[in-house]
Amino acid sequence: MARTPSFTCSDCGAVHSKWSGRCDACGAWNSIIEEAPVVAGPGRRASSGGGRSIALSDLADETPPPPRTRCGIDELDRVLGGGLVPASALLVGGDPGIGKSTLLLQAAARFAETGLGVIYVSGEEAAAQVRMRAQRLGLASAPVRLATETNLRDILSTLDRERPDLAVIDSIQTMWSDSVEAAPGSVSQVRAAAHDLVTFAKRRGTAVVLVGHVTKEGQIAGPRVVEHMVDTVLYFEGERGHQFRILRAVKNRFGPADEIGVFEMTGAGLAEVSNPSALFLSDRDRESPGTAVFAGIEGTRPVLAEIQALVSPSPQPQARRSVVGWDAGRLAMILAVLESRCAIPFAGLDVYLNIAGGLRIGEPAADLAVAAALVSAREDVALPADMVVFGEISLSGALRPASQTENRLKEAEKLGFTQAALPERSAGAVPRGVGVRRFPDLVAFVGEMFGAG
Ligand code: TYD
Ligand code: MG
């Protein structure tokens, strides 16, 4: 029985009746692949009958936790969920030049020093370049074995023979499978290579790390399906021109997502930053209008960050809204709440918002600190320099408590802050050294702190 094949975009999953170079639905180039129709032959009717019976178990059945290997770089081990899990597949994404190869070479060397068999496959750099980097990082004597190759078949045969515990593939976009007729870096090549490498990881028990470059739109170049195939997706981020780098778990089957590891770029490679709050606040001026310190939680760890705002009369008919490190939609919402609930208008004013140090904050608990920085900038009134602020703002202007109040306050106390402004109903004990001011809504907060609204 002949059926017409269908054409599916491997980026967005849209189905087309014919092949074309560009997907109409998502605009991706070269992402449409032909998918063979499902054959419904005799004996394969619907999906019942003829299959083997699968063993079922209870949710309560005992499974030992996966064995883990820590490499000793704590910022990395924590982001992994407590160490590297055998047979796991990881994707490490980031902008070109952000430091992925450096990080992974350092990690490979440390894992090798713990006794794991480690192979580092570079498809981007010549062996001499990788060796030079290893020398610069002081890792030249680490027992990592190196290959420079892009042919996937040869790589897989080699890995199959060597059976390493960890294989790093730098990068997935340079890998090339001869079973797919497309250029390296194309969606179908990346997809095929990732699939083969992940299958290898599961079959042979090797942990496989795939390095992936990110496109300008912030996605791993190539199909999103790579993210679905792997167990763990880590993003390596940072602002160019800043020395901080943040490794963020966006998906982790073996640990908490949203965990971050903080590193500092140095001439000798990436150095761990075990107290990121001190770093993000280090160049904080005393009492400056337009700033507020947010006591946040990143993953399992409290992190303090300075939120900076600048408000100035706009020369344009359409005022500017510019945000770095926070969500632009959320900024618009806070501005609207300030205007309509607190009668503090921002029309005709350019608004710039920045999270210091290149951190990116996703927590709604930062709302109140953002509002504080905005009003402080607009009114030119500084908050007390030793105050932290947190809490979520609802559209009505009410303040909603954030999670982990106690942890946030403890971190603030540790860094020498003695005051905190937070939502009225926040639960949790207050450390002795911190004076807490509680507010039911934004109007009360703005009135008390700035005498405005
Ligand atoms: P690299 O690791 O090659 O980035 P990616 O693999 O993400 O493209 O790093 C880019 C450049 O930055 C490289 O020339 C080395 C330099 N670098 C340092 O000097 N120190 C550092 O700590 C890091 C991370 C990079
Ligand atoms: Mg690289």
mmCIF file with all atom_site columns, N, CA and C in Angstrom, residues 244 246 260 262 275-284 303-306 356-359:
data_model
loop_
_atom_site.group_PDB
_atom_site.id
_atom_site.type_symbol
_atom_site.label_atom_id
_atom_site.label_alt_id
_atom_site.label_comp_id
_atom_site.label_asym_id
_atom_site.label_entity_id
_atom_site.label_seq_id
_atom_site.pdbx_PDB_ins_code
_atom_site.Cartn_x
_atom_site.Cartn_y
_atom_site.Cartn_z
_atom_site.occupancy
_atom_site.B_iso_or_equiv
_atom_site.pdbx_formal_charge
_atom_site.auth_seq_id
_atom_site.auth_comp_id
_atom_site.auth_asym_id
_atom_site.auth_atom_id
_atom_site.pdbx_PDB_model_num
ATOM 1  N N  . PHE A 1 244 ? 33.259 37.284 34.332 1.00 0.00 ? 244 PHE A N  1
ATOM 2  C CA . PHE A 1 244 ? 32.486 36.216 34.951 1.00 0.00 ? 244 PHE A CA 1
ATOM 3  C C  . PHE A 1 244 ? 31.860 35.322 33.909 1.00 0.00 ? 244 PHE A C  1
ATOM 4  N N  . ILE A 1 246 ? 29.003 31.993 33.750 1.00 0.00 ? 246 ILE A N  1
ATOM 5  C CA . ILE A 1 246 ? 28.038 31.239 34.540 1.00 0.00 ? 246 ILE A CA 1
ATOM 6  C C  . ILE A 1 246 ? 27.640 29.974 33.800 1.00 0.00 ? 246 ILE A C  1
ATOM 7  N N  . ILE A 1 260 ? 23.357 27.028 39.265 1.00 0.00 ? 260 ILE A N  1
ATOM 8  C CA . ILE A 1 260 ? 24.417 27.714 38.524 1.00 0.00 ? 260 ILE A CA 1
ATOM 9  C C  . ILE A 1 260 ? 25.782 27.495 39.160 1.00 0.00 ? 260 ILE A C  1
ATOM 10 N N  . VAL A 1 262 ? 29.586 29.450 39.109 1.00 0.00 ? 262 VAL A N  1
ATOM 11 C CA . VAL A 1 262 ? 30.156 30.734 38.699 1.00 0.00 ? 262 VAL A CA 1
ATOM 12 C C  . VAL A 1 262 ? 31.672 30.617 38.578 1.00 0.00 ? 262 VAL A C  1
ATOM 13 N N  . ASN A 1 275 ? 32.003 32.228 46.227 1.00 0.00 ? 275 ASN A N  1
ATOM 14 C CA . ASN A 1 275 ? 31.104 33.191 46.865 1.00 0.00 ? 275 ASN A CA 1
ATOM 15 C C  . ASN A 1 275 ? 30.687 34.254 45.853 1.00 0.00 ? 275 ASN A C  1
ATOM 16 N N  . PRO A 1 276 ? 29.742 33.903 44.967 1.00 0.00 ? 276 PRO A N  1
ATOM 17 C CA . PRO A 1 276 ? 29.413 34.824 43.877 1.00 0.00 ? 276 PRO A CA 1
ATOM 18 C C  . PRO A 1 276 ? 28.802 36.135 44.348 1.00 0.00 ? 276 PRO A C  1
ATOM 19 N N  . SER A 1 277 ? 28.094 36.134 45.483 1.00 0.00 ? 277 SER A N  1
ATOM 20 C CA . SER A 1 277 ? 27.470 37.387 45.929 1.00 0.00 ? 277 SER A CA 1
ATOM 21 C C  . SER A 1 277 ? 28.518 38.468 46.096 1.00 0.00 ? 277 SER A C  1
ATOM 22 N N  . ALA A 1 278 ? 29.627 38.111 46.756 1.00 0.00 ? 278 ALA A N  1
ATOM 23 C CA . ALA A 1 278 ? 30.680 39.095 47.003 1.00 0.00 ? 278 ALA A CA 1
ATOM 24 C C  . ALA A 1 278 ? 31.185 39.650 45.674 1.00 0.00 ? 278 ALA A C  1
ATOM 25 N N  . LEU A 1 279 ? 31.257 38.768 44.678 1.00 0.00 ? 279 LEU A N  1
ATOM 26 C CA . LEU A 1 279 ? 31.762 39.173 43.374 1.00 0.00 ? 279 LEU A CA 1
ATOM 27 C C  . LEU A 1 279 ? 30.785 40.114 42.662 1.00 0.00 ? 279 LEU A C  1
ATOM 28 N N  . PHE A 1 280 ? 29.482 39.751 42.684 1.00 0.00 ? 280 PHE A N  1
ATOM 29 C CA . PHE A 1 280 ? 28.507 40.574 41.972 1.00 0.00 ? 280 PHE A CA 1
ATOM 30 C C  . PHE A 1 280 ? 28.310 41.932 42.630 1.00 0.00 ? 280 PHE A C  1
ATOM 31 N N  . LEU A 1 281 ? 28.666 42.021 43.897 1.00 0.00 ? 281 LEU A N  1
ATOM 32 C CA . LEU A 1 281 ? 28.468 43.283 44.612 1.00 0.00 ? 281 LEU A CA 1
ATOM 33 C C  . LEU A 1 281 ? 29.757 44.062 44.785 1.00 0.00 ? 281 LEU A C  1
ATOM 34 N N  . SER A 1 282 ? 30.882 43.512 44.290 1.00 0.00 ? 282 SER A N  1
ATOM 35 C CA . SER A 1 282 ? 32.185 44.037 44.691 1.00 0.00 ? 282 SER A CA 1
ATOM 36 C C  . SER A 1 282 ? 32.397 45.504 44.336 1.00 0.00 ? 282 SER A C  1
ATOM 37 N N  . ASP A 1 283 ? 31.876 45.942 43.185 1.00 0.00 ? 283 ASP A N  1
ATOM 38 C CA . ASP A 1 283 ? 32.141 47.347 42.856 1.00 0.00 ? 283 ASP A CA 1
ATOM 39 C C  . ASP A 1 283 ? 30.937 48.229 43.161 1.00 0.00 ? 283 ASP A C  1
ATOM 40 N N  . ARG A 1 284 ? 30.209 47.855 44.206 1.00 0.00 ? 284 ARG A N  1
ATOM 41 C CA . ARG A 1 284 ? 29.029 48.625 44.586 1.00 0.00 ? 284 ARG A CA 1
ATOM 42 C C  . ARG A 1 284 ? 29.443 49.891 45.326 1.00 0.00 ? 284 ARG A C  1
ATOM 43 N N  . VAL A 1 303 ? 22.081 34.007 46.097 1.00 0.00 ? 303 VAL A N  1
ATOM 44 C CA . VAL A 1 303 ? 23.036 34.882 45.410 1.00 0.00 ? 303 VAL A CA 1
ATOM 45 C C  . VAL A 1 303 ? 22.507 36.310 45.471 1.00 0.00 ? 303 VAL A C  1
ATOM 46 N N  . LEU A 1 304 ? 23.338 37.211 45.951 1.00 0.00 ? 304 LEU A N  1
ATOM 47 C CA . LEU A 1 304 ? 22.939 38.618 45.994 1.00 0.00 ? 304 LEU A CA 1
ATOM 48 C C  . LEU A 1 304 ? 23.414 39.313 44.729 1.00 0.00 ? 304 LEU A C  1
ATOM 49 N N  . ALA A 1 305 ? 22.570 40.181 44.173 1.00 0.00 ? 305 ALA A N  1
ATOM 50 C CA . ALA A 1 305 ? 22.988 40.888 42.971 1.00 0.00 ? 305 ALA A CA 1
ATOM 51 C C  . ALA A 1 305 ? 22.469 42.311 43.011 1.00 0.00 ? 305 ALA A C  1
ATOM 52 N N  . GLU A 1 306 ? 23.226 43.198 42.406 1.00 0.00 ? 306 GLU A N  1
ATOM 53 C CA . GLU A 1 306 ? 22.792 44.583 42.370 1.00 0.00 ? 306 GLU A CA 1
ATOM 54 C C  . GLU A 1 306 ? 21.972 44.843 41.109 1.00 0.00 ? 306 GLU A C  1
ATOM 55 N N  . ALA A 1 356 ? 23.951 43.862 37.520 1.00 0.00 ? 356 ALA A N  1
ATOM 56 C CA . ALA A 1 356 ? 25.407 44.023 37.530 1.00 0.00 ? 356 ALA A CA 1
ATOM 57 C C  . ALA A 1 356 ? 26.112 42.678 37.439 1.00 0.00 ? 356 ALA A C  1
ATOM 58 N N  . GLY A 1 357 ? 27.285 42.685 36.834 1.00 0.00 ? 357 GLY A N  1
ATOM 59 C CA . GLY A 1 357 ? 28.133 41.499 36.820 1.00 0.00 ? 357 GLY A CA 1
ATOM 60 C C  . GLY A 1 357 ? 27.800 40.485 35.750 1.00 0.00 ? 357 GLY A C  1
ATOM 61 N N  . GLY A 1 358 ? 26.809 40.767 34.898 1.00 0.00 ? 358 GLY A N  1
ATOM 62 C CA . GLY A 1 358 ? 26.494 39.836 33.819 1.00 0.00 ? 358 GLY A CA 1
ATOM 63 C C  . GLY A 1 358 ? 25.604 38.685 34.246 1.00 0.00 ? 358 GLY A C  1
ATOM 64 N N  . LEU A 1 359 ? 25.012 38.781 35.439 1.00 0.00 ? 359 LEU A N  1
ATOM 65 C CA . LEU A 1 359 ? 24.091 37.736 35.895 1.00 0.00 ? 359 LEU A CA 1
ATOM 66 C C  . LEU A 1 359 ? 22.761 37.905 35.164 1.00 0.00 ? 359 LEU A C  1
#
